[in-house]
């Protein structure tokens, strides 16, 4: 980092700062730029976690050289990461498709949807058992019963499970049933939750927050990585804007931008990204064309009766067509869909 010294700093204040930096293990280099003094300091910045340099009287400002996200950055690792979950790969040349209902509503419906999306080529079954509903009176999910159905339905087809964790107190029960823990958009900056999944060894699907910048998104993923869990998949799921025609604005430019900043795989969720059934197919195609490493799509056999997100759920026949189309697009990019 670079530390800019106040023009009126006293010599003993400057010396005190240099001494403390050395004490915390930093190598320092004092130089003068015109009439300004600056210190170049190299060391482990974690040593300064509880000792902000801005509180030192000599300091005008601190300019970090390294990005605030390190482990997930391209500086740390140049090659794209492929997350391998029980043989299903996401990232690099491998595209993985997650599909299923918004919420697990019952055993029968889930088995039927699992069978259909599996037949079309999805290898990961999605479904919420703990639902982050905007209204406290809306269906909140079946809890552990829903998790059991998810596991059984996925196992009946040799699929993986992805489901959302909302509360650190549920991590133990969710971990018994799922292969991927989803952190939803509303919890992207729930740092306690991020640290908790970071300590677990289960791969994490991290969704972009409703109003989060790409940097904030990457910093949230850094929370998970900094606790030792590197199996992270990012998910662009749309951000809030002023237009009410769609539920969110699906930010597809985030795909190449994240690619330029991070080595982590990134997938697209056209369902929450648009909130409109007629937008799912075109935006799924566009997402893969933009370089996404996968898709998360809400599929329901009877969207009109769905307990959540029926407006943005496609039926299995539409999902079939979507899979056919994205396979062709993937092939043109010399990638393939995990089967
Ligand atoms: C979901 O995947 O069901 C969900 C609630 O997504 P998001 O967190 O992106 O709104
Ligand atoms: Mn949903």
Coordinates of C-alpha atoms and ligand atoms in Angstrom, one line a residue, residues 100-103 126 128 131-133 164 182 186 207 237 247 269 271-272 298 308-310 312-313, ligand 2:
X100 CA -36.1 -27.1 -10.9
X101 CA -39.0 -25.3 -9.2
X102 CA -38.6 -22.1 -7.2
X103 CA -39.9 -23.8 -4.1
X126 CA -32.7 -26.7 -7.7
X128 CA -36.0 -23.8 -2.2
X131 CA -37.6 -19.3 1.1
X132 CA -36.6 -15.6 1.3
X133 CA -40.1 -14.2 0.6
X164 CA -30.7 -21.9 -0.4
X182 CA -27.0 -21.3 -2.4
X186 CA -30.8 -10.8 -0.3
X207 CA -26.0 -14.8 -6.1
X237 CA -29.4 -12.8 -11.3
X247 CA -38.5 -7.8 -12.5
X269 CA -30.2 -17.0 -13.7
X271 CA -35.6 -16.5 -14.2
X272 CA -35.0 -14.1 -11.4
X298 CA -36.9 -22.2 -12.7
X308 CA -43.7 -18.9 -5.7
X309 CA -42.4 -17.4 -8.9
X310 CA -44.9 -18.9 -11.3
X312 CA -41.0 -16.6 -14.3
X313 CA -41.2 -20.4 -14.4
Ligands
LIG2 MN1 -37.6 -18.1 -7.2

